[in-house]
Coordinates of C-alpha atoms in Angstrom, one line a residue:
Chain H
X256 CA 65.9 103.0 72.0
X257 CA 69.8 104.1 73.3
X258 CA 71.1 107.6 73.4
X259 CA 74.8 108.3 73.8
X260 CA 77.5 110.2 72.7
X261 CA 80.2 109.2 69.8
X262 CA 82.4 110.3 67.5
X263 CA 85.4 112.4 67.9
X264 CA 86.0 113.6 71.4
X265 CA 86.8 117.5 70.5
X266 CA 83.8 117.5 68.8
X267 CA 81.5 114.6 70.5
X268 CA 78.3 113.8 68.4
X269 CA 74.6 112.9 69.9
X270 CA 72.9 110.0 69.3
X271 CA 69.4 108.2 69.6
X272 CA 69.7 104.7 68.4
X273 CA 66.4 102.9 67.5
X274 CA 67.1 98.9 67.8
X275 CA 64.9 96.9 65.0
X276 CA 62.1 95.0 65.9
X277 CA 60.3 92.1 64.2
X278 CA 62.0 91.6 60.7
X279 CA 66.0 91.4 60.8
X280 CA 66.7 93.5 57.9
X281 CA 70.5 94.2 56.7
X282 CA 69.8 97.6 56.1
X283 CA 69.9 100.7 58.5
X284 CA 68.9 103.7 58.4
X285 CA 70.1 106.6 59.8
X286 CA 68.0 110.5 59.7
X287 CA 69.5 113.6 58.7
X288 CA 68.5 116.8 60.2
X289 CA 68.0 120.0 59.1
X290 CA 69.2 123.3 60.2
X291 CA 68.4 125.7 62.9
X292 CA 64.7 126.3 63.5
X293 CA 63.8 123.6 60.8
X294 CA 65.2 120.9 63.2
X295 CA 64.0 121.8 66.4
X296 CA 60.3 121.7 65.2
X297 CA 61.2 118.7 63.3
X298 CA 62.7 116.6 66.6
X299 CA 59.3 115.0 67.0
X300 CA 58.5 114.2 63.5
X301 CA 62.2 112.4 63.2
X302 CA 61.8 110.8 66.1
X303 CA 58.3 109.6 65.4
X304 CA 60.0 107.9 61.9
X305 CA 62.8 106.8 63.3
X306 CA 60.3 104.7 66.5
X307 CA 58.3 103.4 63.2
X308 CA 60.8 102.5 60.9
X309 CA 62.5 100.4 63.7
X310 CA 58.9 99.0 63.7
X311 CA 59.6 97.8 60.3
X312 CA 62.7 96.0 61.0
X313 CA 65.1 98.7 60.6
X314 CA 68.2 99.7 62.9
X315 CA 68.0 103.7 62.9
X316 CA 69.9 106.3 64.0
X317 CA 69.2 109.8 64.4
X318 CA 72.2 112.2 65.7
X319 CA 73.0 115.9 66.1
X320 CA 75.5 117.6 63.4
X321 CA 78.2 119.2 65.9
X322 CA 77.4 122.7 67.0
X323 CA 73.9 121.5 67.2
X324 CA 71.4 120.2 69.7
X325 CA 73.0 118.4 72.4
X326 CA 76.0 117.3 70.4
X327 CA 79.4 119.9 71.1
X328 CA 80.6 123.1 70.8
X329 CA 78.5 125.7 68.8
X330 CA 78.6 126.9 64.9
X331 CA 82.0 128.6 65.0
X332 CA 84.0 127.7 62.1
X333 CA 82.0 125.0 61.0
X334 CA 81.8 124.1 57.6
X335 CA 79.0 122.1 55.6
X336 CA 81.9 119.6 54.9
X337 CA 82.1 118.9 58.8
X338 CA 78.3 118.1 59.0
X339 CA 79.4 115.9 55.6
X340 CA 81.8 114.2 57.9
X341 CA 79.4 114.3 61.0
X342 CA 77.6 111.8 59.1
X343 CA 80.0 109.7 57.8
X344 CA 80.9 108.6 61.9
X345 CA 77.1 108.4 62.4
X346 CA 77.3 105.7 59.3
X347 CA 80.3 103.7 61.1
X348 CA 79.1 104.0 64.2
X349 CA 75.3 102.9 63.1
X350 CA 76.9 99.9 61.2
X351 CA 78.8 98.5 63.9
X352 CA 75.4 99.2 66.5
X353 CA 73.4 97.1 64.4
X354 CA 75.8 95.0 62.5
X355 CA 74.5 95.5 59.1
X356 CA 77.0 96.3 56.0
X357 CA 74.3 99.2 54.2
X358 CA 72.9 102.3 55.5
X359 CA 70.0 104.2 54.2
X360 CA 70.3 107.8 54.6
X361 CA 66.9 109.9 54.9
X362 CA 67.4 114.1 54.8
X363 CA 65.0 116.5 55.6
X364 CA 65.1 119.8 53.9
X365 CA 69.2 120.9 54.1
X366 CA 69.4 117.6 55.9
X367 CA 68.5 116.0 52.0
X368 CA 71.5 117.9 50.3
X369 CA 74.4 116.9 53.4
X370 CA 73.0 113.0 52.3
X371 CA 73.2 113.5 48.7
X372 CA 76.8 115.2 49.7
X373 CA 77.8 112.1 52.2
X374 CA 76.7 109.5 49.5
X375 CA 78.5 110.6 46.5
X376 CA 82.3 109.1 47.3
X377 CA 80.5 106.2 50.0
X378 CA 79.9 102.9 49.1
X379 CA 78.1 101.9 52.5
X380 CA 75.1 103.7 51.5
X381 CA 72.2 101.9 50.3
X382 CA 69.6 104.4 49.4
X383 CA 69.1 107.7 49.2
X384 CA 65.7 109.6 51.0
X385 CA 65.0 113.5 50.3
X386 CA 62.3 114.6 52.1
X387 CA 61.3 117.8 50.8
X388 CA 65.0 118.6 50.1
X389 CA 66.6 121.5 49.3
X390 CA 68.1 121.3 45.7
X391 CA 70.6 124.4 45.7
X392 CA 72.5 125.6 48.7
X393 CA 73.1 128.9 47.0
X394 CA 69.4 128.8 46.3
X395 CA 68.8 128.1 50.2
X396 CA 71.4 130.7 51.2
X397 CA 69.8 133.4 49.7
X398 CA 66.7 132.5 50.1
X399 CA 67.3 133.0 54.4
X400 CA 68.9 136.1 53.0
X401 CA 65.9 137.5 51.6
X402 CA 63.2 136.4 54.2
X403 CA 65.5 138.5 57.1
X404 CA 65.4 141.5 54.1
X405 CA 62.2 140.9 53.6
X406 CA 61.0 141.1 57.6
X407 CA 63.0 143.8 59.1
X408 CA 59.6 146.1 58.0
X409 CA 57.7 144.0 60.0
X410 CA 60.3 145.0 63.3
X411 CA 61.8 141.1 62.7
X412 CA 65.3 141.2 64.7
X413 CA 66.6 138.7 62.4
X414 CA 69.3 140.3 60.4
X415 CA 72.3 139.8 58.1
X416 CA 75.5 140.6 60.4
X417 CA 78.2 142.4 58.3
X418 CA 81.2 142.1 60.1
X419 CA 81.9 138.5 59.9
X420 CA 79.2 137.5 56.9
X421 CA 77.9 135.5 59.6
X422 CA 73.8 135.1 59.2
X423 CA 71.2 135.6 61.8
X424 CA 67.9 133.8 61.0
X425 CA 64.8 132.7 63.5
X426 CA 66.9 132.5 66.4
X427 CA 70.5 130.7 64.8
X428 CA 73.4 131.9 62.9
X429 CA 74.8 130.7 59.5
X430 CA 78.3 131.4 59.8
X431 CA 80.3 132.6 56.3
X432 CA 82.3 129.4 56.3
X433 CA 79.1 127.2 56.6
X434 CA 77.3 129.4 53.7
X435 CA 80.2 129.5 51.7
X436 CA 80.8 125.5 51.6
X437 CA 77.0 124.8 50.9
X438 CA 77.0 127.2 48.4
X439 CA 79.1 125.3 45.8
X440 CA 76.5 122.3 46.3
X441 CA 72.9 121.4 44.4
X442 CA 71.3 118.3 44.3
X443 CA 71.4 118.6 40.3
X444 CA 74.7 118.4 40.7
X445 CA 74.9 115.5 43.5
X446 CA 72.0 113.2 42.8
X447 CA 72.1 112.4 38.9
X448 CA 75.4 110.5 39.7
X449 CA 74.3 108.0 42.3
X450 CA 74.1 104.7 41.5
X451 CA 72.0 103.7 44.4
X452 CA 68.0 104.2 44.2
X453 CA 66.9 107.2 44.9
X454 CA 63.7 108.4 46.3
X455 CA 61.9 112.1 46.4
X456 CA 58.9 112.0 48.9
X457 CA 57.4 115.6 49.2
X458 CA 54.8 117.8 51.1
X459 CA 53.6 120.2 48.6
X460 CA 54.4 120.9 44.6
X461 CA 57.1 123.7 43.5
X462 CA 58.9 124.6 40.5
X463 CA 62.5 122.9 41.7
X464 CA 60.9 119.8 43.2
X465 CA 59.5 118.9 39.5
X466 CA 63.0 119.9 38.0
X467 CA 64.9 117.3 39.9
X468 CA 62.0 114.9 39.5
X469 CA 62.7 114.9 36.0
X470 CA 66.0 114.8 35.9
X471 CA 66.2 111.8 38.0
X472 CA 63.4 109.9 36.4
X473 CA 65.4 107.6 34.8
X474 CA 67.7 106.9 37.5
X475 CA 67.1 102.8 38.4
X476 CA 64.4 102.7 41.5
X477 CA 63.5 106.1 41.0
X478 CA 60.6 106.5 43.1
X479 CA 58.5 109.7 44.0
X480 CA 55.5 110.8 45.8
X481 CA 53.3 113.8 46.9
X482 CA 52.2 113.7 50.1
X483 CA 50.2 116.5 50.7
X484 CA 51.1 118.2 54.5
X485 CA 51.8 122.1 55.7
X486 CA 55.6 122.2 55.6
X487 CA 56.6 126.1 57.0
X488 CA 59.5 124.4 59.7
X489 CA 60.3 128.0 60.2
X490 CA 57.2 128.8 61.9
X491 CA 57.5 129.6 65.3
X492 CA 54.1 130.7 67.5
X493 CA 54.0 132.4 71.1
X494 CA 53.4 129.3 72.3
X495 CA 56.6 127.0 70.8
X496 CA 53.8 124.7 69.0
X497 CA 55.9 122.3 66.5
X498 CA 54.6 121.0 63.2
X499 CA 53.4 117.3 62.7
X500 CA 52.8 116.5 58.8
X501 CA 51.7 112.7 59.4
X502 CA 51.4 112.4 56.4
X503 CA 54.2 113.1 54.7
X504 CA 56.0 111.5 57.8
X505 CA 53.7 108.0 56.6
X506 CA 54.8 108.2 52.9
X507 CA 58.5 107.9 53.9
X508 CA 57.1 104.7 56.6
X509 CA 55.4 103.1 53.5
X510 CA 58.3 103.6 51.0
X511 CA 60.5 101.4 53.6
X512 CA 57.6 98.9 54.0
X513 CA 57.6 97.9 51.0
X514 CA 61.8 98.5 49.9
X515 CA 62.9 94.4 49.7
X516 CA 65.2 93.2 52.2
X517 CA 68.9 93.4 51.2
Chain X
X157 CA 83.4 120.1 81.0
X158 CA 82.2 116.9 80.1
X159 CA 78.8 115.6 79.1
X160 CA 76.9 112.4 79.5
X161 CA 73.2 110.9 78.5
X162 CA 71.4 109.8 81.5
X163 CA 68.5 108.1 81.8
X164 CA 66.4 108.1 84.9
X165 CA 63.7 105.4 86.2
X166 CA 63.2 101.7 84.8
X167 CA 60.1 101.8 83.2
X168 CA 59.5 104.6 80.6
X169 CA 62.3 106.6 81.4
X170 CA 63.4 110.3 81.3
X171 CA 66.0 111.2 79.0
X172 CA 68.9 113.8 80.0
X173 CA 72.2 114.9 79.7
X174 CA 74.1 115.5 82.8
X175 CA 76.6 118.3 82.2
X176 CA 79.4 118.8 84.5
X177 CA 82.7 120.8 84.9
X178 CA 86.2 119.4 84.7
X179 CA 86.6 118.0 88.7
X180 CA 89.4 120.8 89.5
X181 CA 86.5 123.7 88.6
X182 CA 83.6 122.1 90.3
X183 CA 82.0 125.2 92.8
X184 CA 79.8 123.0 94.5
X185 CA 79.1 118.9 94.7
X186 CA 75.9 119.3 96.9
X187 CA 73.9 121.5 94.5
X188 CA 72.7 120.6 91.3
X189 CA 70.8 122.5 89.0
X190 CA 67.9 121.1 86.7
X191 CA 66.9 122.9 83.5
X192 CA 63.1 122.0 82.6
X193 CA 61.3 121.9 78.8
X194 CA 60.3 124.9 77.1
X195 CA 56.2 123.6 76.1
X196 CA 56.8 121.2 73.5
X197 CA 60.4 122.2 72.5
X198 CA 62.5 119.1 73.7
X199 CA 65.4 119.5 76.6
X200 CA 67.8 121.7 73.9
X201 CA 65.6 124.4 74.7
X202 CA 64.2 127.5 72.6
X203 CA 67.5 128.3 70.2
X204 CA 69.0 125.8 72.2
X205 CA 69.2 128.0 74.8
X206 CA 69.2 125.1 77.6
X207 CA 72.6 123.7 76.2
X208 CA 74.2 127.0 76.3
X209 CA 72.9 128.0 79.9
X210 CA 74.4 124.0 81.3
X211 CA 77.9 124.9 79.1
X212 CA 77.5 128.3 80.9
X213 CA 77.0 126.8 84.4
X214 CA 79.9 123.8 83.6
X215 CA 82.3 126.2 82.7
X216 CA 82.0 129.4 84.2
X217 CA 80.1 128.9 87.5
X218 CA 82.0 125.2 88.3
X219 CA 77.9 123.7 88.5
X220 CA 76.8 120.4 87.3
X221 CA 73.1 120.6 85.8
X222 CA 70.7 118.3 84.2
X223 CA 68.4 119.2 81.5
X224 CA 66.1 116.6 80.5
X225 CA 62.9 116.0 79.1
X226 CA 59.6 115.2 80.5
X227 CA 57.7 112.4 79.9
X228 CA 56.0 112.6 75.9
X229 CA 58.3 115.3 75.1
X230 CA 61.9 115.6 73.5
X231 CA 63.0 112.0 73.9
X232 CA 61.3 110.8 76.6
X233 CA 58.5 108.3 76.0
X234 CA 54.6 109.1 77.5
X235 CA 53.7 107.9 80.4
X236 CA 50.3 106.2 81.0
X237 CA 48.5 107.8 83.5
X238 CA 45.9 110.0 85.0
X239 CA 47.9 113.1 85.7
X240 CA 47.6 116.0 84.1
X241 CA 50.7 117.7 82.5
X242 CA 51.2 120.3 85.4
X243 CA 51.0 117.3 88.3
X244 CA 53.1 115.2 86.3
X245 CA 56.1 117.5 85.8
X246 CA 56.5 118.2 89.6
X247 CA 56.7 114.5 90.4
X248 CA 58.8 114.3 87.8
X249 CA 61.3 116.9 89.1
X250 CA 61.1 115.3 92.4
X251 CA 61.7 111.9 90.2
X252 CA 64.9 113.4 88.9
X253 CA 66.0 115.1 92.3
X254 CA 66.0 111.4 93.7
X255 CA 67.6 109.7 91.6
X256 CA 70.6 112.4 91.6
X257 CA 70.3 112.3 95.1
X258 CA 70.7 109.2 95.6
X259 CA 73.4 108.9 92.8
X260 CA 75.7 111.8 93.0
X261 CA 74.4 112.9 96.6
X262 CA 73.0 116.4 95.3
X263 CA 71.0 117.1 98.0
X264 CA 70.5 120.8 96.9
X265 CA 68.4 121.9 93.6
X266 CA 68.4 124.9 91.5
X267 CA 65.6 124.6 89.3
X268 CA 65.6 126.8 85.3
X269 CA 63.1 126.9 82.8
X270 CA 61.2 129.4 80.4
X271 CA 57.4 130.0 80.1
X272 CA 56.4 126.8 80.9
X273 CA 59.4 125.4 82.5
X274 CA 59.5 128.6 84.9
X275 CA 55.7 127.5 85.9
X276 CA 56.7 124.0 86.8
X277 CA 59.8 125.2 88.3
X278 CA 57.5 127.4 90.9
X279 CA 55.0 124.9 91.5
X280 CA 58.1 121.7 92.0
X281 CA 59.7 124.5 94.5
X282 CA 56.8 124.8 96.3
X283 CA 56.3 121.2 97.0
X284 CA 59.9 120.1 97.6
X285 CA 62.0 121.8 100.1
X286 CA 65.3 120.1 98.4
X287 CA 65.3 123.5 96.2
X288 CA 66.6 126.0 97.0
X289 CA 66.4 128.5 94.1
X290 CA 64.5 129.2 90.9
X291 CA 65.5 130.9 87.5
X292 CA 62.7 131.9 85.7
X293 CA 62.4 133.4 82.7
X294 CA 58.7 135.0 81.7
X295 CA 57.5 133.3 85.2
X296 CA 53.9 134.0 86.4
X297 CA 53.5 138.0 87.0
X298 CA 50.4 139.8 86.5
X299 CA 49.9 143.1 85.1
X300 CA 49.9 146.7 87.6
X301 CA 47.8 150.0 86.8
X302 CA 51.3 151.2 85.6
X303 CA 51.9 148.5 82.9
X304 CA 48.1 148.5 81.7
X305 CA 48.7 152.2 81.4
X306 CA 52.0 152.0 79.4
X307 CA 50.2 149.3 77.5
X308 CA 47.0 151.4 76.6
X309 CA 48.2 154.9 76.5
X310 CA 49.8 154.7 72.8
X311 CA 46.8 152.5 71.7
X312 CA 44.3 155.0 72.8
X313 CA 46.7 157.9 70.7
X314 CA 46.1 155.3 67.6
X315 CA 44.2 155.9 65.0
X316 CA 45.4 152.4 63.2
X317 CA 44.3 151.3 66.3
X318 CA 41.1 153.0 66.5
X319 CA 40.4 151.9 63.3
X320 CA 40.5 148.4 63.4
X321 CA 38.5 148.1 66.8
X322 CA 35.3 149.7 65.2
X323 CA 36.1 147.5 61.9
X324 CA 35.7 144.7 64.4
X325 CA 33.2 145.7 66.4
X326 CA 30.8 146.3 63.0
X327 CA 32.0 142.6 62.4
X328 CA 34.1 144.3 59.0
X329 CA 37.4 142.8 60.1
X330 CA 37.5 139.1 61.5
X331 CA 40.1 138.5 64.4
X332 CA 42.6 135.5 63.5
X333 CA 42.8 132.5 65.7
X334 CA 44.6 129.1 65.4
X335 CA 44.8 127.5 62.5
X336 CA 43.6 131.0 60.6
X337 CA 47.3 132.8 61.6
X338 CA 49.1 130.0 61.3
X339 CA 47.7 128.7 58.0
X340 CA 48.7 125.1 59.7
X341 CA 45.3 122.8 60.3
X342 CA 45.0 122.0 63.8
X343 CA 45.6 118.6 63.6
X344 CA 49.4 118.8 61.7
X345 CA 50.4 121.3 64.8
X346 CA 51.3 120.2 68.2
X347 CA 50.6 123.2 70.8
X348 CA 51.7 122.7 74.9
X349 CA 48.9 121.8 76.6
X350 CA 49.2 124.9 79.0
X351 CA 47.0 125.2 82.5
X352 CA 45.4 128.8 82.5
X353 CA 47.3 131.2 84.6
X354 CA 46.3 130.7 88.1
X355 CA 44.6 133.1 90.4
X356 CA 46.9 136.2 91.4
X357 CA 45.9 135.5 95.3
X358 CA 46.7 131.8 94.7
X359 CA 50.5 133.3 93.2
X360 CA 50.7 135.9 96.0
X361 CA 50.0 133.1 98.5
X362 CA 52.8 130.8 96.8
X363 CA 55.7 133.9 96.5
X364 CA 54.6 134.5 100.3
X365 CA 55.3 131.1 101.4
X366 CA 58.6 130.5 99.4
X367 CA 59.8 133.8 100.9
X368 CA 59.2 132.5 104.4
X369 CA 61.0 129.5 103.3
X370 CA 64.4 132.4 102.3
X371 CA 63.9 130.6 98.5
X372 CA 66.4 132.1 96.5
X373 CA 64.8 133.2 93.1
X374 CA 65.8 135.1 90.1
X375 CA 63.0 136.6 87.8
X376 CA 64.0 137.3 83.9
X377 CA 61.8 138.9 82.3
X378 CA 61.7 139.2 78.3
X379 CA 60.4 141.7 75.8
X380 CA 56.5 140.7 75.9
X381 CA 53.4 142.9 76.0
X382 CA 52.5 141.9 79.8
X383 CA 56.0 142.8 81.3
X384 CA 56.3 146.6 81.1
X385 CA 58.8 147.9 83.4
X386 CA 61.5 146.8 85.3
X387 CA 59.8 147.0 88.8
X388 CA 56.3 145.3 87.8
X389 CA 57.4 142.0 89.4
X390 CA 57.9 143.9 92.7
X391 CA 54.5 146.2 92.5
X392 CA 52.4 142.9 91.2
X393 CA 53.4 141.1 94.5
X394 CA 54.0 143.9 96.6
X395 CA 52.4 142.0 99.8
X396 CA 55.0 139.7 99.8
X397 CA 58.0 141.2 101.7
X398 CA 60.9 140.0 99.7
X399 CA 64.8 140.8 100.8
X400 CA 67.5 140.0 99.0
X401 CA 66.9 136.6 97.8
X402 CA 64.9 138.3 95.0
X403 CA 66.5 139.6 91.9
X404 CA 64.8 140.3 89.1
X405 CA 65.8 141.3 85.4
X406 CA 64.5 143.1 82.6
X407 CA 65.7 142.6 79.4
X408 CA 62.9 144.0 77.2
X409 CA 64.4 143.9 73.8
X410 CA 64.7 140.3 73.6
X411 CA 62.3 138.3 72.3
X412 CA 59.8 135.5 74.5
X413 CA 62.5 133.1 72.7
X414 CA 65.7 134.1 72.9
X415 CA 66.2 134.4 69.3
X416 CA 69.3 137.0 69.4
X417 CA 72.5 135.3 70.4
X418 CA 73.6 138.0 72.0
X419 CA 70.6 138.5 74.4
X420 CA 71.2 134.2 75.1
X421 CA 74.9 135.6 75.8
X422 CA 74.0 138.1 78.4
X423 CA 71.2 135.8 80.1
X424 CA 73.4 132.7 80.3
X425 CA 76.7 134.5 81.9
X426 CA 73.9 136.5 84.0
X427 CA 72.0 133.1 85.1
X428 CA 75.6 131.3 85.7
X429 CA 76.9 134.1 87.9
X430 CA 73.8 134.1 89.9
X431 CA 73.3 130.0 89.9
X432 CA 77.4 130.4 91.7
X433 CA 77.0 133.0 93.9
X434 CA 73.2 131.0 95.6
X435 CA 75.1 128.3 95.6
X436 CA 77.8 129.8 97.5
X437 CA 75.6 131.9 99.8
X438 CA 73.9 128.8 100.8
X439 CA 77.0 126.7 101.3
X440 CA 78.2 129.8 103.6
X441 CA 75.0 129.9 105.3
X442 CA 75.1 125.8 106.7
X443 CA 76.8 125.0 109.4
X444 CA 80.5 124.6 109.1
X445 CA 80.7 120.9 108.9
X446 CA 78.5 120.8 106.0
X447 CA 79.8 123.1 103.8
X448 CA 81.7 122.1 101.2
X449 CA 85.2 123.3 99.3
X450 CA 84.0 126.4 96.6
X451 CA 86.2 127.5 94.4
X452 CA 85.8 130.4 91.9
X453 CA 86.6 128.9 88.2

């Protein structure tokens, strides 16, 4: 693996490239992180997925959006559009490094919605894999608001910060501009318009997942798998444990192992 | 400020990020701060605290830092061997110090860590005299009679607590552990392999040794149920004659993971100021020929 910085100097991005091993596939994979505490707790799973996909012959890049992880800046003034731009930079970097013409996107939670948005107008993208996807940006923001409100009585210091509207949730800030942009996006609108194969791989069942599955079921190449595994990425214990939902990671690997070489 | 990825070691390297001030803002070209992992969270730190601290050190204190992952954590591959995580942590910090010394001529180091990172900073300081300071967030400390009084008194007066106590004694209420609390089966949840807290006598001896060496120590205690008042550290270790080499901050309203932005901002500012002053005073104490230019950013 090779870790490095790339992208524009004013908003440089941290990335880790995993070169392909064995089979020489003409398709690379870009991994799109979830947000906040979920990102922190998913690092191991995302890394392990990258390593295992590289062993299947896929060059893989994982990276941190601007204002997150080791990338530049913080989230002040950052919008969801900026993160979609970052995905675009990462796609180009990956294509250059791996010398491929097509890139598959895998997104976890909010990363799935961002990946879908990025793929809307980008013909470099070969397939879209949505892992426990956030279906609706507005629903996601509302969900965070209600968790914060619900936890107030138990002494949580996560709060709705009123002066500028920033949400402070589980140690991370979601600024107003980000909330505003993400709230207008939904997979119901974006995903069915895609002509590339879509996979929906989930760790549990829910009404929203079922609804999305139904709306995508007629799409060419649609794949669905339920791989039961824990999925509370926001669970924070007192010793800093992290989630390791191996069954769903394995399911994504199986999907790529069976995919035809482009 | 400028950041670059650096890998340490040829086989199964340790992956980290060097964060440097602009050359005209460099306060001390001989001292580097090394930021250590907390538990199994990768090098960005709990709620991204290590990144915030690293950038504050560069921009406010003119100090270089290196945040990296121990082997088997974050982006650093696991290394084979028979050492425990505690033993290998000290070895790996020393490996990083050797690397930075050879590459950039840093020969003095300040180690920073939260929780298990603080424990590793303490143990490495005991093992290596190049360490001139430690910044320990929720490092080793033990209860005192006063902290126990503060902890138990409200409980003794609480009917709810007594009710719970009797229900547990009668077997009518179970104490939840592990997966019963999280709802997550152990096989799907990775927790740090912490060693047990060492006996207090051992830490007293270690602190005595470090104090004799005049190691600079910044302890930050956050809101946790065992650290109850500001002077608890000094009273816990009252047999060690600390001088002005010890500075203790108690921020009881902050959570152990520094989940609030205001707490992260205040703590990172305090750390940057302390590190700057520590580097400055260490430099001033050296013979004039060994001093390096210091610039207040």
